[in-house]
PDB file of C-alpha atoms in Angstrom:
ATOM      1  CA  UNK A   1     111.477 115.365 117.425  1.00  0.00           C
ATOM      2  CA  UNK A   2     110.761 117.714 114.521  1.00  0.00           C
ATOM      3  CA  UNK A   3     108.364 116.913 111.682  1.00  0.00           C
ATOM      4  CA  UNK A   4     111.324 116.697 109.232  1.00  0.00           C
ATOM      5  CA  UNK A   5     113.117 114.206 111.466  1.00  0.00           C
ATOM      6  CA  UNK A   6     109.953 112.162 111.842  1.00  0.00           C
ATOM      7  CA  UNK A   7     109.472 112.065 108.069  1.00  0.00           C
ATOM      8  CA  UNK A   8     113.100 111.057 107.549  1.00  0.00           C
ATOM      9  CA  UNK A   9     112.750 108.173 109.995  1.00  0.00           C
ATOM     10  CA  UNK A  10     109.431 107.024 108.546  1.00  0.00           C
ATOM     11  CA  UNK A  11     110.603 107.124 104.905  1.00  0.00           C
ATOM     12  CA  UNK A  12     113.848 105.322 105.729  1.00  0.00           C
ATOM     13  CA  UNK A  13     112.037 102.697 107.816  1.00  0.00           C
ATOM     14  CA  UNK A  14     109.733 101.798 104.901  1.00  0.00           C
ATOM     15  CA  UNK A  15     112.437 102.038 102.219  1.00  0.00           C
ATOM     16  CA  UNK A  16     114.914  99.741 103.991  1.00  0.00           C
ATOM     17  CA  UNK A  17     112.348  96.911 103.908  1.00  0.00           C
ATOM     18  CA  UNK A  18     112.026  97.055 100.096  1.00  0.00           C
ATOM     19  CA  UNK A  19     114.380  94.439  98.668  1.00  0.00           C
ATOM     20  CA  UNK A  20     114.003  95.394  95.004  1.00  0.00           C
ATOM     21  CA  UNK A  21     116.379  98.339  94.397  1.00  0.00           C
ATOM     22  CA  UNK A  22     114.315  99.847  91.552  1.00  0.00           C
ATOM     23  CA  UNK A  23     111.124  99.723  93.640  1.00  0.00           C
ATOM     24  CA  UNK A  24     113.008 101.240  96.580  1.00  0.00           C
ATOM     25  CA  UNK A  25     114.337 104.082  94.430  1.00  0.00           C
ATOM     26  CA  UNK A  26     110.854 104.765  93.015  1.00  0.00           C
ATOM     27  CA  UNK A  27     109.415 104.885  96.521  1.00  0.00           C
ATOM     28  CA  UNK A  28     112.059 107.334  97.792  1.00  0.00           C
ATOM     29  CA  UNK A  29     111.620 109.537  94.695  1.00  0.00           C
ATOM     30  CA  UNK A  30     107.885 109.747  95.293  1.00  0.00           C
ATOM     31  CA  UNK A  31     108.045 110.160  99.073  1.00  0.00           C
ATOM     32  CA  UNK A  32     110.655 112.930  98.779  1.00  0.00           C
ATOM     33  CA  UNK A  33     109.311 114.551  95.614  1.00  0.00           C
ATOM     34  CA  UNK A  34     108.993 117.979  97.282  1.00  0.00           C
ATOM     35  CA  UNK A  35     111.887 117.617  99.709  1.00  0.00           C
ATOM     36  CA  UNK A  36     115.285 117.234  97.967  1.00  0.00           C
ATOM     37  CA  UNK A  37     117.205 117.613 101.248  1.00  0.00           C
ATOM     38  CA  UNK A  38     115.147 114.805 102.796  1.00  0.00           C
ATOM     39  CA  UNK A  39     115.866 112.615  99.769  1.00  0.00           C
ATOM     40  CA  UNK A  40     119.618 113.139 100.200  1.00  0.00           C
ATOM     41  CA  UNK A  41     119.481 112.239 103.913  1.00  0.00           C
ATOM     42  CA  UNK A  42     117.356 109.127 103.318  1.00  0.00           C
ATOM     43  CA  UNK A  43     119.606 107.996 100.454  1.00  0.00           C
ATOM     44  CA  UNK A  44     122.674 108.349 102.689  1.00  0.00           C
ATOM     45  CA  UNK A  45     120.989 106.328 105.435  1.00  0.00           C
ATOM     46  CA  UNK A  46     120.047 103.603 102.955  1.00  0.00           C
ATOM     47  CA  UNK A  47     123.619 103.436 101.636  1.00  0.00           C
ATOM     48  CA  UNK A  48     124.955 103.017 105.166  1.00  0.00           C
ATOM     49  CA  UNK A  49     122.295 100.369 105.810  1.00  0.00           C
ATOM     50  CA  UNK A  50     123.217  98.449 102.630  1.00  0.00           C
ATOM     51  CA  UNK A  51     126.958  98.669 103.350  1.00  0.00           C
ATOM     52  CA  UNK A  52     126.416  97.286 106.830  1.00  0.00           C
ATOM     53  CA  UNK A  53     124.335  94.376 105.516  1.00  0.00           C
ATOM     54  CA  UNK A  54     126.916  93.630 102.792  1.00  0.00           C
ATOM     55  CA  UNK A  55     129.743  93.461 105.308  1.00  0.00           C
ATOM     56  CA  UNK A  56     127.737  90.988 107.391  1.00  0.00           C
ATOM     57  CA  UNK A  57     127.240  88.757 104.356  1.00  0.00           C
ATOM     58  CA  UNK A  58     130.827  88.713 103.087  1.00  0.00           C
ATOM     59  CA  UNK A  59     131.473  85.588 105.150  1.00  0.00           C
ATOM     60  CA  UNK A  60     128.404  83.336 105.243  1.00  0.00           C
ATOM     61  CA  UNK A  61     127.452  82.093 108.721  1.00  0.00           C
ATOM     62  CA  UNK A  62     128.505  78.577 109.662  1.00  0.00           C
ATOM     63  CA  UNK A  63     126.023  76.028 108.341  1.00  0.00           C
ATOM     64  CA  UNK A  64     124.778  78.235 105.501  1.00  0.00           C
ATOM     65  CA  UNK A  65     124.888  76.589 102.030  1.00  0.00           C
ATOM     66  CA  UNK A  66     127.457  77.990  99.561  1.00  0.00           C
ATOM     67  CA  UNK A  67     126.268  80.338  96.830  1.00  0.00           C
ATOM     68  CA  UNK A  68     124.980  78.384  93.837  1.00  0.00           C
ATOM     69  CA  UNK A  69     124.676  79.743  90.323  1.00  0.00           C
ATOM     70  CA  UNK A  70     121.108  79.621  89.105  1.00  0.00           C
ATOM     71  CA  UNK A  71     122.145  77.851  85.901  1.00  0.00           C
ATOM     72  CA  UNK A  72     123.593  74.990  87.947  1.00  0.00           C
ATOM     73  CA  UNK A  73     120.427  74.041  89.799  1.00  0.00           C
ATOM     74  CA  UNK A  74     117.255  75.954  88.981  1.00  0.00           C
ATOM     75  CA  UNK A  75     117.488  75.524  85.234  1.00  0.00           C
ATOM     76  CA  UNK A  76     119.263  76.880  82.190  1.00  0.00           C
ATOM     77  CA  UNK A  77     118.381  77.504  78.580  1.00  0.00           C
ATOM     78  CA  UNK A  78     118.283  74.200  76.707  1.00  0.00           C
ATOM     79  CA  UNK A  79     117.684  72.123  79.830  1.00  0.00           C
ATOM     80  CA  UNK A  80     114.594  69.921  80.092  1.00  0.00           C
ATOM     81  CA  UNK A  81     112.397  70.065  83.177  1.00  0.00           C
ATOM     82  CA  UNK A  82     109.694  67.439  83.078  1.00  0.00           C
ATOM     83  CA  UNK A  83     108.092  67.665  79.639  1.00  0.00           C
ATOM     84  CA  UNK A  84     109.389  71.189  79.062  1.00  0.00           C
ATOM     85  CA  UNK A  85     112.538  72.507  77.393  1.00  0.00           C
ATOM     86  CA  UNK A  86     113.728  75.906  78.651  1.00  0.00           C
ATOM     87  CA  UNK A  87     114.272  78.386  75.829  1.00  0.00           C
ATOM     88  CA  UNK A  88     114.687  81.863  77.336  1.00  0.00           C
ATOM     89  CA  UNK A  89     114.674  83.511  80.758  1.00  0.00           C
ATOM     90  CA  UNK A  90     112.051  86.253  80.842  1.00  0.00           C
ATOM     91  CA  UNK A  91     111.724  87.134  84.502  1.00  0.00           C
ATOM     92  CA  UNK A  92     113.146  86.827  87.979  1.00  0.00           C
ATOM     93  CA  UNK A  93     111.471  87.596  91.287  1.00  0.00           C
ATOM     94  CA  UNK A  94     112.205  87.183  94.952  1.00  0.00           C
ATOM     95  CA  UNK A  95     111.422  83.460  94.951  1.00  0.00           C
ATOM     96  CA  UNK A  96     111.692  82.150  91.421  1.00  0.00           C
ATOM     97  CA  UNK A  97     112.886  82.477  87.855  1.00  0.00           C
ATOM     98  CA  UNK A  98     110.504  82.450  84.879  1.00  0.00           C
ATOM     99  CA  UNK A  99     111.395  80.934  81.506  1.00  0.00           C
ATOM    100  CA  UNK A 100     109.769  80.584  78.125  1.00  0.00           C
ATOM    101  CA  UNK A 101     109.590  76.805  77.669  1.00  0.00           C
ATOM    102  CA  UNK A 102     108.444  74.484  74.899  1.00  0.00           C
ATOM    103  CA  UNK A 103     106.204  71.499  75.428  1.00  0.00           C
ATOM    104  CA  UNK A 104     106.098  68.869  72.669  1.00  0.00           C
ATOM    105  CA  UNK A 105     103.843  66.146  74.110  1.00  0.00           C
ATOM    106  CA  UNK A 106     100.937  65.510  74.352  1.00  0.00           C
ATOM    107  CA  UNK A 107     100.622  68.805  72.441  1.00  0.00           C
ATOM    108  CA  UNK A 108     103.106  71.305  71.109  1.00  0.00           C
ATOM    109  CA  UNK A 109     102.986  74.782  72.657  1.00  0.00           C
ATOM    110  CA  UNK A 110     105.008  77.514  74.338  1.00  0.00           C
ATOM    111  CA  UNK A 111     104.448  78.071  78.049  1.00  0.00           C
ATOM    112  CA  UNK A 112     105.886  80.047  80.944  1.00  0.00           C
ATOM    113  CA  UNK A 113     107.694  77.897  83.514  1.00  0.00           C
ATOM    114  CA  UNK A 114     108.486  79.265  86.971  1.00  0.00           C
ATOM    115  CA  UNK A 115     111.018  77.379  89.090  1.00  0.00           C
ATOM    116  CA  UNK A 116     112.171  78.229  92.600  1.00  0.00           C
ATOM    117  CA  UNK A 117     115.633  79.756  92.920  1.00  0.00           C
ATOM    118  CA  UNK A 118     118.480  77.660  94.307  1.00  0.00           C
ATOM    119  CA  UNK A 119     119.206  78.503  97.913  1.00  0.00           C
ATOM    120  CA  UNK A 120     115.628  79.755  98.341  1.00  0.00           C
ATOM    121  CA  UNK A 121     114.297  76.479  99.708  1.00  0.00           C
ATOM    122  CA  UNK A 122     113.615  77.658 103.247  1.00  0.00           C
ATOM    123  CA  UNK A 123     110.306  76.607 104.766  1.00  0.00           C
ATOM    124  CA  UNK A 124     108.850  80.105 104.390  1.00  0.00           C
ATOM    125  CA  UNK A 125     109.838  80.508 100.725  1.00  0.00           C
ATOM    126  CA  UNK A 126     108.655  77.017  99.782  1.00  0.00           C
ATOM    127  CA  UNK A 127     105.346  77.799 101.461  1.00  0.00           C
ATOM    128  CA  UNK A 128     104.888  81.028  99.479  1.00  0.00           C
ATOM    129  CA  UNK A 129     105.845  79.317  96.212  1.00  0.00           C
ATOM    130  CA  UNK A 130     103.366  76.535  96.959  1.00  0.00           C
ATOM    131  CA  UNK A 131     100.703  79.090  97.863  1.00  0.00           C
ATOM    132  CA  UNK A 132     101.190  80.989  94.583  1.00  0.00           C
ATOM    133  CA  UNK A 133     100.885  77.760  92.619  1.00  0.00           C
ATOM    134  CA  UNK A 134      97.679  76.791  94.423  1.00  0.00           C
ATOM    135  CA  UNK A 135      96.199  80.289  94.263  1.00  0.00           C
ATOM    136  CA  UNK A 136      96.540  80.345  90.477  1.00  0.00           C
ATOM    137  CA  UNK A 137      95.151  76.813  90.226  1.00  0.00           C
ATOM    138  CA  UNK A 138      91.971  78.021  91.953  1.00  0.00           C
ATOM    139  CA  UNK A 139      91.348  80.659  89.298  1.00  0.00           C
ATOM    140  CA  UNK A 140      89.220  80.208  86.229  1.00  0.00           C
ATOM    141  CA  UNK A 141      88.944  83.639  84.662  1.00  0.00           C
ATOM    142  CA  UNK A 142      89.930  84.962  81.211  1.00  0.00           C
ATOM    143  CA  UNK A 143      91.851  87.840  82.794  1.00  0.00           C
ATOM    144  CA  UNK A 144      94.002  85.730  85.145  1.00  0.00           C
ATOM    145  CA  UNK A 145      96.972  83.662  83.965  1.00  0.00           C
ATOM    146  CA  UNK A 146      96.154  79.935  84.067  1.00  0.00           C
ATOM    147  CA  UNK A 147      98.242  77.198  85.698  1.00  0.00           C
ATOM    148  CA  UNK A 148      98.717  74.283  83.301  1.00  0.00           C
ATOM    149  CA  UNK A 149     101.010  71.910  85.171  1.00  0.00           C
ATOM    150  CA  UNK A 150     103.265  71.564  88.219  1.00  0.00           C
ATOM    151  CA  UNK A 151     106.022  69.305  89.478  1.00  0.00           C
ATOM    152  CA  UNK A 152     109.504  69.042  90.969  1.00  0.00           C
ATOM    153  CA  UNK A 153     112.880  69.077  89.207  1.00  0.00           C
ATOM    154  CA  UNK A 154     115.388  66.227  89.564  1.00  0.00           C
ATOM    155  CA  UNK A 155     117.194  68.399  92.110  1.00  0.00           C
ATOM    156  CA  UNK A 156     114.026  68.688  94.178  1.00  0.00           C
ATOM    157  CA  UNK A 157     113.096  72.263  93.254  1.00  0.00           C
ATOM    158  CA  UNK A 158     109.352  72.865  92.764  1.00  0.00           C
ATOM    159  CA  UNK A 159     108.098  74.467  89.572  1.00  0.00           C
ATOM    160  CA  UNK A 160     104.816  75.263  87.902  1.00  0.00           C
ATOM    161  CA  UNK A 161     103.790  75.933  84.329  1.00  0.00           C
ATOM    162  CA  UNK A 162     101.503  78.774  83.252  1.00  0.00           C
ATOM    163  CA  UNK A 163     100.078  80.040  80.015  1.00  0.00           C
ATOM    164  CA  UNK A 164     102.607  82.291  78.296  1.00  0.00           C
ATOM    165  CA  UNK A 165     101.394  85.893  78.323  1.00  0.00           C
ATOM    166  CA  UNK A 166     103.060  87.850  75.539  1.00  0.00           C
ATOM    167  CA  UNK A 167     102.087  91.333  76.546  1.00  0.00           C
ATOM    168  CA  UNK A 168     103.140  94.636  78.080  1.00  0.00           C
ATOM    169  CA  UNK A 169     102.392  96.250  81.450  1.00  0.00           C
ATOM    170  CA  UNK A 170      98.970  97.883  81.308  1.00  0.00           C
ATOM    171  CA  UNK A 171     100.252 101.470  81.699  1.00  0.00           C
ATOM    172  CA  UNK A 172     102.876 100.991  78.983  1.00  0.00           C
ATOM    173  CA  UNK A 173     100.315  99.424  76.640  1.00  0.00           C
ATOM    174  CA  UNK A 174      97.799 102.253  77.179  1.00  0.00           C
ATOM    175  CA  UNK A 175     100.387 104.945  76.529  1.00  0.00           C
ATOM    176  CA  UNK A 176     101.886 103.188  73.509  1.00  0.00           C
ATOM    177  CA  UNK A 177      98.458 102.679  71.908  1.00  0.00           C
ATOM    178  CA  UNK A 178      97.311 106.181  72.946  1.00  0.00           C
ATOM    179  CA  UNK A 179      94.087 104.760  74.348  1.00  0.00           C
ATOM    180  CA  UNK A 180      91.280 107.129  75.247  1.00  0.00           C
ATOM    181  CA  UNK A 181      89.989 107.403  78.816  1.00  0.00           C
ATOM    182  CA  UNK A 182      87.017 105.256  77.830  1.00  0.00           C
ATOM    183  CA  UNK A 183      89.253 102.544  76.372  1.00  0.00           C
ATOM    184  CA  UNK A 184      91.477 102.590  79.455  1.00  0.00           C
ATOM    185  CA  UNK A 185      88.433 102.220  81.685  1.00  0.00           C
ATOM    186  CA  UNK A 186      87.316  99.200  79.643  1.00  0.00           C
ATOM    187  CA  UNK A 187      90.645  97.518  80.412  1.00  0.00           C
ATOM    188  CA  UNK A 188      90.444  98.582  84.049  1.00  0.00           C
ATOM    189  CA  UNK A 189      86.971  97.069  84.339  1.00  0.00           C
ATOM    190  CA  UNK A 190      88.336  93.710  83.165  1.00  0.00           C
ATOM    191  CA  UNK A 191      91.091  93.927  85.781  1.00  0.00           C
ATOM    192  CA  UNK A 192      88.514  94.699  88.469  1.00  0.00           C
ATOM    193  CA  UNK A 193      86.483  91.667  87.378  1.00  0.00           C
ATOM    194  CA  UNK A 194      89.603  89.490  87.656  1.00  0.00           C
ATOM    195  CA  UNK A 195      90.380  90.795  91.159  1.00  0.00           C
ATOM    196  CA  UNK A 196      86.757  90.224  92.177  1.00  0.00           C
ATOM    197  CA  UNK A 197      86.980  86.651  90.880  1.00  0.00           C
ATOM    198  CA  UNK A 198      90.072  86.078  93.037  1.00  0.00           C
ATOM    199  CA  UNK A 199      88.262  87.524  96.059  1.00  0.00           C
ATOM    200  CA  UNK A 200      85.320  85.218  95.434  1.00  0.00           C
ATOM    201  CA  UNK A 201      87.791  82.328  95.490  1.00  0.00           C
ATOM    202  CA  UNK A 202      89.065  83.600  98.832  1.00  0.00           C
ATOM    203  CA  UNK A 203      92.370  84.960  97.514  1.00  0.00           C
ATOM    204  CA  UNK A 204      93.775  88.489  97.982  1.00  0.00           C
ATOM    205  CA  UNK A 205      96.534  89.328  95.499  1.00  0.00           C
ATOM    206  CA  UNK A 206      98.265  92.026  97.647  1.00  0.00           C
ATOM    207  CA  UNK A 207     100.575  93.222  94.851  1.00  0.00           C
ATOM    208  CA  UNK A 208      98.389  94.683  92.102  1.00  0.00           C
ATOM    209  CA  UNK A 209     100.585  97.019  90.024  1.00  0.00           C
ATOM    210  CA  UNK A 210     101.165  97.727  86.294  1.00  0.00           C
ATOM    211  CA  UNK A 211     103.951  95.151  85.896  1.00  0.00           C
ATOM    212  CA  UNK A 212     101.627  92.462  87.286  1.00  0.00           C
ATOM    213  CA  UNK A 213      98.896  93.276  84.743  1.00  0.00           C
ATOM    214  CA  UNK A 214     100.051  92.382  81.239  1.00  0.00           C
ATOM    215  CA  UNK A 215      97.963  93.312  78.212  1.00  0.00           C
ATOM    216  CA  UNK A 216      98.003  90.964  75.250  1.00  0.00           C
ATOM    217  CA  UNK A 217      95.927  91.103  72.069  1.00  0.00           C
ATOM    218  CA  UNK A 218      93.490  88.351  71.127  1.00  0.00           C
ATOM    219  CA  UNK A 219      91.752  88.662  67.762  1.00  0.00           C
ATOM    220  CA  UNK A 220      92.891  92.271  67.652  1.00  0.00           C
ATOM    221  CA  UNK A 221      91.353  93.162  71.031  1.00  0.00           C
ATOM    222  CA  UNK A 222      93.377  94.055  74.148  1.00  0.00           C
ATOM    223  CA  UNK A 223      92.994  91.582  77.013  1.00  0.00           C
ATOM    224  CA  UNK A 224      94.596  92.279  80.410  1.00  0.00           C
ATOM    225  CA  UNK A 225      95.957  89.324  82.388  1.00  0.00           C
ATOM    226  CA  UNK A 226      96.691  89.469  86.119  1.00  0.00           C
ATOM    227  CA  UNK A 227      99.884  87.578  87.013  1.00  0.00           C
ATOM    228  CA  UNK A 228     102.186  86.923  89.998  1.00  0.00           C
ATOM    229  CA  UNK A 229     100.271  85.747  93.049  1.00  0.00           C
ATOM    230  CA  UNK A 230     103.564  85.314  94.913  1.00  0.00           C
ATOM    231  CA  UNK A 231     102.443  87.267  97.987  1.00  0.00           C
ATOM    232  CA  UNK A 232      98.768  86.374  97.783  1.00  0.00           C
ATOM    233  CA  UNK A 233      96.820  85.706 100.953  1.00  0.00           C
ATOM    234  CA  UNK A 234      93.988  83.251 101.480  1.00  0.00           C
ATOM    235  CA  UNK A 235      90.790  84.118 103.280  1.00  0.00           C
ATOM    236  CA  UNK A 236      89.380  81.178 105.222  1.00  0.00           C
ATOM    237  CA  UNK A 237      90.942  78.084 103.629  1.00  0.00           C
ATOM    238  CA  UNK A 238      94.712  77.683 103.399  1.00  0.00           C
ATOM    239  CA  UNK A 239      96.460  77.794 100.028  1.00  0.00           C
ATOM    240  CA  UNK A 240      99.046  75.241 101.094  1.00  0.00           C
ATOM    241  CA  UNK A 241      99.746  72.512 103.628  1.00  0.00           C
ATOM    242  CA  UNK A 242     102.932  74.364 104.498  1.00  0.00           C
ATOM    243  CA  UNK A 243     102.841  77.273 106.936  1.00  0.00           C
ATOM    244  CA  UNK A 244     102.854  80.715 105.297  1.00  0.00           C
ATOM    245  CA  UNK A 245     103.914  83.326 107.837  1.00  0.00           C
ATOM    246  CA  UNK A 246     104.553  86.989 107.168  1.00  0.00           C
ATOM    247  CA  UNK A 247     107.303  88.169 109.499  1.00  0.00           C
ATOM    248  CA  UNK A 248     106.292  90.694 112.129  1.00  0.00           C
ATOM    249  CA  UNK A 249     106.845  94.300 110.970  1.00  0.00           C
ATOM    250  CA  UNK A 250     107.802  93.145 107.449  1.00  0.00           C
ATOM    251  CA  UNK A 251     106.528  94.831 104.304  1.00  0.00           C
ATOM    252  CA  UNK A 252     104.720  92.646 101.754  1.00  0.00           C
ATOM    253  CA  UNK A 253     104.103  94.052  98.272  1.00  0.00           C
ATOM    254  CA  UNK A 254     105.248  97.175  96.407  1.00  0.00           C
ATOM    255  CA  UNK A 255     104.963 100.411  98.442  1.00  0.00           C
ATOM    256  CA  UNK A 256     103.940 102.631  95.506  1.00  0.00           C
ATOM    257  CA  UNK A 257     100.846 100.493  94.913  1.00  0.00           C
ATOM    258  CA  UNK A 258     100.038  99.238  98.424  1.00  0.00           C
ATOM    259  CA  UNK A 259      96.833  99.833 100.294  1.00  0.00           C
ATOM    260  CA  UNK A 260      97.297 102.172 103.307  1.00  0.00           C
ATOM    261  CA  UNK A 261      97.006  99.353 105.841  1.00  0.00           C
ATOM    262  CA  UNK A 262      99.938  97.527 104.203  1.00  0.00           C
ATOM    263  CA  UNK A 263     102.327 100.504 104.187  1.00  0.00           C
ATOM    264  CA  UNK A 264     101.498 101.555 107.734  1.00  0.00           C
ATOM    265  CA  UNK A 265     102.181  98.095 109.183  1.00  0.00           C
ATOM    266  CA  UNK A 266      99.087  98.531 111.314  1.00  0.00           C
ATOM    267  CA  UNK A 267      96.913  95.892 112.897  1.00  0.00           C
ATOM    268  CA  UNK A 268      94.372  96.269 110.089  1.00  0.00           C
ATOM    269  CA  UNK A 269      94.648  93.436 107.529  1.00  0.00           C
ATOM    270  CA  UNK A 270      94.890  93.953 103.768  1.00  0.00           C
ATOM    271  CA  UNK A 271      91.582  93.620 101.966  1.00  0.00           C
ATOM    272  CA  UNK A 272      92.602  94.210  98.340  1.00  0.00           C
TER     273      UNK A 272
END
């Protein structure tokens, strides 16, 4: 097998495991930056792969629940979940949807409420959602988003409530504000302190990237906040009573920002 063929196989093998289309495209662009012909071949393979998967899903297997609109079950703007009224959807990930919500009692404030997606209530997904909730609850650091509350909707879907971070991804903030290298390093140091705090609590984030580090301004000073512990891993103690299992040969995280041991799917565990 030639080196080109080997590269084509390796790039395709990693790319096909990336569910988010934008992240997949970014990975292929970077991996094939100096090889346009390789990029074309990998893109064609991915299209064939996606078409094959789509054809398999046109008719759901017997016993599978019908597709449910997220507004019907998980929550919709204007709906009340617990003590919180949903006002605006601001994010959506693999497991859950995030809303701006208003709390009126016992105090009035805006929060971020994350609720699990309908149809995503498999044992594995529930375990990861539970683990994220518990990982955040362990944290007590000014540069990590705080968990304020948690519960279950009337339909039985778990949710948790976090402080609302009104900020921008760290790279976007730095470029927009034209920060100097020294100023950028000051922000980076705060992020490192937050990651160290998580490690001291026995939690590895496993998906540190610009979109998971939002910078807000408090009293005119930039403050980075680490968010989204959805694929976090516990060291020692478990984060949940449910079983969290990462499927064999599956990719966890975002390839462009992964540690080498994560992208290579080797026997070496992730340490950061």
